[in-house]
Structures are given as structure tokens and as C-alpha cells.
Coordinates of C-alpha atoms and ligand atoms in Angstrom, one line a residue:
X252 CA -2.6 15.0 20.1
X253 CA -1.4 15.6 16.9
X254 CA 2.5 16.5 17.6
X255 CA 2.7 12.7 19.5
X256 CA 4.4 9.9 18.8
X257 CA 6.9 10.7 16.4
X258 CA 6.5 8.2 13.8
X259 CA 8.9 7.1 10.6
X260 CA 6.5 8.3 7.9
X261 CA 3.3 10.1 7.7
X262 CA 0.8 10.0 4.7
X263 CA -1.1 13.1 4.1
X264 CA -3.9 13.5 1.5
X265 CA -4.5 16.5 0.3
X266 CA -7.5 18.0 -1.0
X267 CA -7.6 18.9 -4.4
X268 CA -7.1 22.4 -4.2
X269 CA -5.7 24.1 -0.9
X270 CA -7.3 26.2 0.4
X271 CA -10.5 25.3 -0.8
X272 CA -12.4 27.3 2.1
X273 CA -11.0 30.6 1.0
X274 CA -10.7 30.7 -2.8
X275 CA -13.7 30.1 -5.3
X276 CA -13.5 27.1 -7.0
X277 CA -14.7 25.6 -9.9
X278 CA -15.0 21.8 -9.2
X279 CA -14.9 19.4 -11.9
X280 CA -17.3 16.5 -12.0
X281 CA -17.1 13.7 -9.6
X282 CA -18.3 9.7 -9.8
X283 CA -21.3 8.7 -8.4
X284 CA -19.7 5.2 -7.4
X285 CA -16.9 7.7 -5.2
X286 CA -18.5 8.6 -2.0
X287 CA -16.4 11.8 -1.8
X288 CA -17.0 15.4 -1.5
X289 CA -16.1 17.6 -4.8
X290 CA -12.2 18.4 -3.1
X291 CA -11.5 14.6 -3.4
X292 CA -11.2 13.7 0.5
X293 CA -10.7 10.0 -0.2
X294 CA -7.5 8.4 -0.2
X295 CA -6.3 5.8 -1.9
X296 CA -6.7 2.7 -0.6
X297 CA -2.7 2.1 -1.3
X298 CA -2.2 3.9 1.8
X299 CA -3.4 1.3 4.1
X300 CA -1.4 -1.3 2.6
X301 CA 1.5 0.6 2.3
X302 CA 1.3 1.6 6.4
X303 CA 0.6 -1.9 7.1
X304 CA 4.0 -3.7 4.8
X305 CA 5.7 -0.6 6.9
X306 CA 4.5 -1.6 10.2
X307 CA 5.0 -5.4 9.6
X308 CA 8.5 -4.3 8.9
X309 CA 9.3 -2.6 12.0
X310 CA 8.5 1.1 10.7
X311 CA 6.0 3.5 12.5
X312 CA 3.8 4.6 10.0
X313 CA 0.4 7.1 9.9
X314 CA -2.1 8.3 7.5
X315 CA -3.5 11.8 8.4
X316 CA -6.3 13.0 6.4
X317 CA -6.3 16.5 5.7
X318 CA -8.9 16.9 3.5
X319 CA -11.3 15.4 5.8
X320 CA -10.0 17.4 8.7
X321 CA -10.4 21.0 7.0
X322 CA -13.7 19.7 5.8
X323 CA -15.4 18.9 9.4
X324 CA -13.5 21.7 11.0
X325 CA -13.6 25.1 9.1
X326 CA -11.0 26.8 11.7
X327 CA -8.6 23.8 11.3
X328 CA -5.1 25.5 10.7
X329 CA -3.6 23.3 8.6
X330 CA -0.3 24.9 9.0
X331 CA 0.0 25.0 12.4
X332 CA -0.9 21.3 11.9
X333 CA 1.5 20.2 9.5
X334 CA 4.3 22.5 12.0
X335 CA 3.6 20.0 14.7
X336 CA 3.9 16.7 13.1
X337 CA 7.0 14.4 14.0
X338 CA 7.7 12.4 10.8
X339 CA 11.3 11.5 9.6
X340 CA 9.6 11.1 6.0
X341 CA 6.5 12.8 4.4
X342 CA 4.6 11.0 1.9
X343 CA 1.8 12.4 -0.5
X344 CA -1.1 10.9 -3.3
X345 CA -1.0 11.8 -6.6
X346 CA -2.9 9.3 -7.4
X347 CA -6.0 11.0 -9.0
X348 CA -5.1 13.9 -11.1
X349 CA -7.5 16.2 -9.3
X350 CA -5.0 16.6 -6.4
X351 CA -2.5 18.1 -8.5
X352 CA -2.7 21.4 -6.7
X353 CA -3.9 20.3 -3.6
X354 CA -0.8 17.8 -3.1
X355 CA 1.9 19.9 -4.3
X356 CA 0.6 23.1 -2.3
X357 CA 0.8 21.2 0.8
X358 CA 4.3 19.5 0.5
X359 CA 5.3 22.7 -0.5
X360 CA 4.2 23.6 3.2
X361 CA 5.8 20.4 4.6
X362 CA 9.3 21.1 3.0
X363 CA 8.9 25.1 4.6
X364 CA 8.2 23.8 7.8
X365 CA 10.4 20.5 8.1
X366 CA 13.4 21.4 5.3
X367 CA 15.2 18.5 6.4
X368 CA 12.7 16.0 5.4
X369 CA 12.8 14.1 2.8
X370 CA 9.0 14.0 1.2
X371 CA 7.3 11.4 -1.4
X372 CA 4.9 11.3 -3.9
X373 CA 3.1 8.2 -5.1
X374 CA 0.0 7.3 -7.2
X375 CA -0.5 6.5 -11.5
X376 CA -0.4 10.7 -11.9
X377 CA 2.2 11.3 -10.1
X378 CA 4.4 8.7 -12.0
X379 CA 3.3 9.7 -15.1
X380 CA 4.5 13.1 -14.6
X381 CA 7.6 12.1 -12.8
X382 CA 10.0 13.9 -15.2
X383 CA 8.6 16.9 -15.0
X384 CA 7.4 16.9 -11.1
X385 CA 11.2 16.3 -10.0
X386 CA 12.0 18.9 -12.2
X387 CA 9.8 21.7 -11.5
X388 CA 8.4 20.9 -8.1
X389 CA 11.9 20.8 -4.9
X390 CA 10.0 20.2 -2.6
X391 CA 9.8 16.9 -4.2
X392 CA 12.4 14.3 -3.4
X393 CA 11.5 11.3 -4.2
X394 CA 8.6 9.6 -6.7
X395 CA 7.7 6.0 -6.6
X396 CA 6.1 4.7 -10.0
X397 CA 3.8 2.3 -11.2
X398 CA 0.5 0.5 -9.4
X399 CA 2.2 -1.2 -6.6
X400 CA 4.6 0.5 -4.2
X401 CA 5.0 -1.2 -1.0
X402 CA 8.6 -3.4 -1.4
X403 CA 10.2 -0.1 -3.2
X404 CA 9.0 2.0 -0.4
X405 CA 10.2 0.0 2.3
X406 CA 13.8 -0.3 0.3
X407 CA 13.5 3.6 0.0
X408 CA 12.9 3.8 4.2
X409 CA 15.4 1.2 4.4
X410 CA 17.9 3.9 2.4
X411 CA 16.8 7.0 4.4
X412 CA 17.4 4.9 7.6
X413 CA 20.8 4.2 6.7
X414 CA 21.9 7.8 5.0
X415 CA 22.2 5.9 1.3
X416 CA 21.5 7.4 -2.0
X417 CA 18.7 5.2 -3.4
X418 CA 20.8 4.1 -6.4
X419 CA 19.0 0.7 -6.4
X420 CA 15.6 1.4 -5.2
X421 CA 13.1 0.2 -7.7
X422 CA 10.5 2.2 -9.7
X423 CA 12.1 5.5 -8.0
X424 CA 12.4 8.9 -9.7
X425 CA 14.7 11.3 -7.1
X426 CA 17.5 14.0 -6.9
X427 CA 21.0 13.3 -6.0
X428 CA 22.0 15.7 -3.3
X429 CA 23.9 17.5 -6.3
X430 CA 20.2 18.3 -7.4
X431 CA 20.7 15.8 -10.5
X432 CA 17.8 13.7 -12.0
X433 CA 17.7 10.1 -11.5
X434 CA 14.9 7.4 -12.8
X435 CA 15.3 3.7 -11.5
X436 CA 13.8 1.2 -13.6
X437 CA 10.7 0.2 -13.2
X438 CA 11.2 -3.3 -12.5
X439 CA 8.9 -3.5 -9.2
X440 CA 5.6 -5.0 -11.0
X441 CA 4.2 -7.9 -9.1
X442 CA 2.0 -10.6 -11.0
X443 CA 1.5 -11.9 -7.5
X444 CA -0.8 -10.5 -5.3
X445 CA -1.8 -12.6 -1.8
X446 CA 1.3 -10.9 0.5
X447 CA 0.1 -7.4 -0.3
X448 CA -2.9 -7.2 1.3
X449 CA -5.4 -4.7 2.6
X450 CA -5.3 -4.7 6.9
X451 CA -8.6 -2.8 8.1
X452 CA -7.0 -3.9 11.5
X453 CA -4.0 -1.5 10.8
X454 CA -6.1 1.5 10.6
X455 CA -7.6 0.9 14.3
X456 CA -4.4 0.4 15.4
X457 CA -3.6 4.2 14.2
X458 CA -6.6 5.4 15.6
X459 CA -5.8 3.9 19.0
X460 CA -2.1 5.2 18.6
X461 CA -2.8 8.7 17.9
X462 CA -6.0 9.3 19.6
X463 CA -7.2 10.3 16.6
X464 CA -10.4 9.1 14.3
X465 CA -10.9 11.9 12.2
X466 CA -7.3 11.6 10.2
X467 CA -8.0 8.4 9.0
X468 CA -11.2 8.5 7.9
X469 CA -11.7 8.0 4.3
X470 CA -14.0 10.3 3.4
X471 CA -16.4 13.3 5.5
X472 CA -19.6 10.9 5.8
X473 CA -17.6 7.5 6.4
X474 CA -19.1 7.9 10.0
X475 CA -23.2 8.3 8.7
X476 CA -22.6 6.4 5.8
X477 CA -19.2 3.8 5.9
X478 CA -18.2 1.5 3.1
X479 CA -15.1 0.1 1.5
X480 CA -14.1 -1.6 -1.2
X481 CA -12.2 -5.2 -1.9
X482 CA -9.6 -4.8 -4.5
X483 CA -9.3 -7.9 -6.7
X484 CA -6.5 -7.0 -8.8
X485 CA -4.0 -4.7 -9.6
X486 CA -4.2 -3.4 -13.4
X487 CA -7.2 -3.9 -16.2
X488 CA -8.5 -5.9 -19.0
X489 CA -10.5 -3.0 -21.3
X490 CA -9.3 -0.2 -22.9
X491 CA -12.1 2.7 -22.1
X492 CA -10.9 5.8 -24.0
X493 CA -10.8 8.3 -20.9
X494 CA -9.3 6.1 -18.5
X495 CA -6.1 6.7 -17.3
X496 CA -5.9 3.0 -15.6
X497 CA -6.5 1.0 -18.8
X498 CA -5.1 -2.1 -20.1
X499 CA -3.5 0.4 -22.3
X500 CA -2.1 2.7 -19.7
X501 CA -1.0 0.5 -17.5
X502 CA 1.2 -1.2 -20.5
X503 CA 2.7 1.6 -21.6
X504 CA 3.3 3.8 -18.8
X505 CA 3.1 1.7 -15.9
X506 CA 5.0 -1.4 -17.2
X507 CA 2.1 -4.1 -17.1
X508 CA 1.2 -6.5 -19.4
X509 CA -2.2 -7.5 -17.8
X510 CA -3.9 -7.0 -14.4
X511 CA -2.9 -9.6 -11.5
X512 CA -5.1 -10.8 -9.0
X513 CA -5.4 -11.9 -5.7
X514 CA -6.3 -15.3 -4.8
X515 CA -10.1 -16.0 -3.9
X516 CA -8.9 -17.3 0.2
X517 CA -6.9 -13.7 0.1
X518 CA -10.0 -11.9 -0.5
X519 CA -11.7 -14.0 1.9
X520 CA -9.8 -13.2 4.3
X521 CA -9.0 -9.8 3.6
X522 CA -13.4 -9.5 3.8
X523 CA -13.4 -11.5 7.0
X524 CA -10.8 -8.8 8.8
Ligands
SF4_33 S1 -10.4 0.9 -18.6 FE1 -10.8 -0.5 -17.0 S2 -10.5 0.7 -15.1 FE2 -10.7 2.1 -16.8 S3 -12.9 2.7 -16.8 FE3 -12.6 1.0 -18.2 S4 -13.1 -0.9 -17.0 FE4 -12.7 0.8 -15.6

């Protein structure tokens, strides 16, 4: 099931450490609020959205959860996996800082396995270590910045369709095929928020097209104990000192000056779906 149908772009989430079933780890601590296991098997909710704005726009788009697939399977061969997937684009979360390791080790495995293709990183970590992840890390091609991602992404498929250097792309950090270092301005920022919405009817439509419930879950117990969330905006009022998504943070490195919201009849909607 997993080698069919070939799609544009697949997201993969990584644990935070691969391979957690063979080495001893020392987890950090985890929310009580995140329903997740201690390797961080959720994925950002982004992804939905982002497969859904790619959909709407003609692109075949999937989200395969690896973390939750080598938690419910210990024998899954995550290799042999990745091998068999048909993407023309590989996308990874950086959003939480805990997948560091756990997303980098894995593209690293993408790019051995599928050299030709191109592979992306997202999330608030990953684009505030841009610099140094397209400089250090070549299995990296492309990062896109900042809180909000789906226009640049679908100008950056748009690009890779067409065989163009992204030299307009917004909030893109890439590598010219020279290997130089390039960083688009961040000018992607919406203060609008009602046409980016969050599609629960987009991730049935995956399972249905793959055959395959397990990658999308959102995390191990989703099944026993299922939950979501409703975002209402994109961004924060307060200022708490450890936060890396604070009004602060998200002025100075993500380029917003306060947090947006959706329209009340969006998030009706978006709860009635
Ligand atoms: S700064 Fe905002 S997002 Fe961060 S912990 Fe405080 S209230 Fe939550």
C-alpha cells in the first residue's frame, strides 16, 4: 500500500529521535495539554492545511506519520518504507524543537534513497535556524519561514513543477544548484485568516486514497482517545519567558506584529466539518 499512488509531495513527521526503539534515550519533559507520547508523534496541525491549499490547487499531497507507525509497529522498517514512497517533493516539521534529530536523521534517509528530490523543512524551529540548517545539513534544500506557509509552498511546487530557481518564492531559505545560500524575504505574513483553513475532510480523503489510517493519525491513542484542536489565530498577545511562540518571538523572528485571527463563521464552520 505504501509505494501507490505517486503523489506531488509527501509530509513525513519524524519522531524526535530516530531510532528511538534501539538507542536509550533520555526524554525531556512533555505538556500535559499534548496528548503525545515522549518521541513527539504529533504533527502539526499546519500539515493539514498545507495538504488541503495543495490539493485545492491541483497538487497530490499526503501526510505519512512515521512516528506513529514505528510506535504501533515495533518491526516497522522505516527504511524500506521511506525506499518505497513515490513523492516528487519531501517535506518535514521542525516545528517543535524536540524533532531536531529526529527530522534531520530521517531526510538524511530520504535524500540517500531518492537523491533527486528536492526535500523541505517547515515549522518556527526550523526557520529560526535556517542559516545554519542550509548550511550544515545537504540534505536540506529548501526552508520555508515564519507561522504561515501555505501560498509560499504552493509558489515553491509551482517552481519545482516548472524546473525554476525559486528566486521569488516568499519566506524561502534554499541553495542555488551552485550550492550558494539564498534567504527570500519574509514578506508572506497574513493578517487575514478565513481562506486558510483547517479541512478534517482532507485527511479522510487520504486515508481513503492510500488505504492507509495509521499514517495520518495524529498521535498513538488518537483511536481510544481522539481530540483536536480549533486554531483561532496565528501568532500571540503575551510574552511568557520560555516560549518560543510569543508576542516577542513572533516580532522579531517571525516578522509579526500581533496575532491574526480567524473570523467567528470560519471557526464555525471549520467545527461543523
Ligand atoms: S507566550 Fe503565548 S503561546 Fe507562549 S506560552 Fe505564553 S500564552 Fe502560550
Amino acid at each position: 500500500m505504501d509505494s501507490m499512488p505517486g503523489v506531488d509531495l509527501v509530509l513525513l513527521h519524524a519522531p524526535s529521535v530516530y531510532d528511538f526503539r534501539k538507542r536509550p534515550t533520555m526524554h525531556g519533559p512533555i505538556s500535559d495539554v499534548v496528548p503525545s507520547t515522549p518521541v513527539f508523534e504529533m504533527y502539526p496541525l499546519g500539515f493539514v492545511s498545507m495538504v488541503g491549499y495543495l490539493e485545492q490547487n491541483g497538487y497530490k499531497a499526503r501526510i505519512v506519520n512515521l512516528a506513529v507507525k514505528m510506535l504501533k509497529n515495533p518491526k516497522f522498517d522505516v527504511e524500506q518504507f521511506i525506499k518505497r514512497l513515490d513523492a516528487k517533493v519531501f517535506g518535514f516539521d521542525l516545528h517543535w524543537l524536540p524533532h531536531a534529530a529526529g527530522s534531520l536523521d530521517l531526510a538524511e534517509i530520504v535524500k540517500k534513497h531518492h537523491p533527486d528530490a528536492p526535500i523541505l523543512l517547515g515549522g518556527l524551529s526550523a526557520s529560526y535556524f535556517h542559516e545554519e540548517i542550509i548550511e550544515y545539513f545537504p540534505q536540506i534544500d529548501y526552508i520555508l519561514r515564519g507561522d504561515t506557509t501555505e501560498k509560499p509552498l504552493l509558489d515553491l511546487m509551482n517552481h519545482i513543477s516548472a524546473g525554476k530557481e525559486p528566486e521569488n518564492v516568499e519566506n524561502l531559505t534554499w541553495r542555488t544548484k551552485d550550492g550558494r545560500k539564498r534567504i527570500n524575504p519574509m514578506t508572506f505574513v497574513p493578517t487575514e485568516m478565513d481562506d486558510l483553513w483547517i479541512d478534517y475532510g482532507e485527511v479522510i480523503k487520504l486515508v481513503l486514497r492510500h488505504r492507509d489510517l495509521e499514517s495520518t493519525l495524529p498521535y498513538e491513542s488518537f483511536m481510544s482517545y481522539p481530540f483536536t484542536a480549533v486554531l483561532t489565530c496565528k501568532g500571540c498577545a503575551y510574552n511568557c519567558i520560555t516560549c518560543g511562540g510569543s508576542c516577542y518571538a513572533f516580532k522579531n523572528s517571525f516578522n509579526r506584529d500581533g496575532p491574526a485571527h480567524k473570523s467567528a463563521e470560519k471557526l464555525v464552520e471549520e467545527i461543523n466539518v
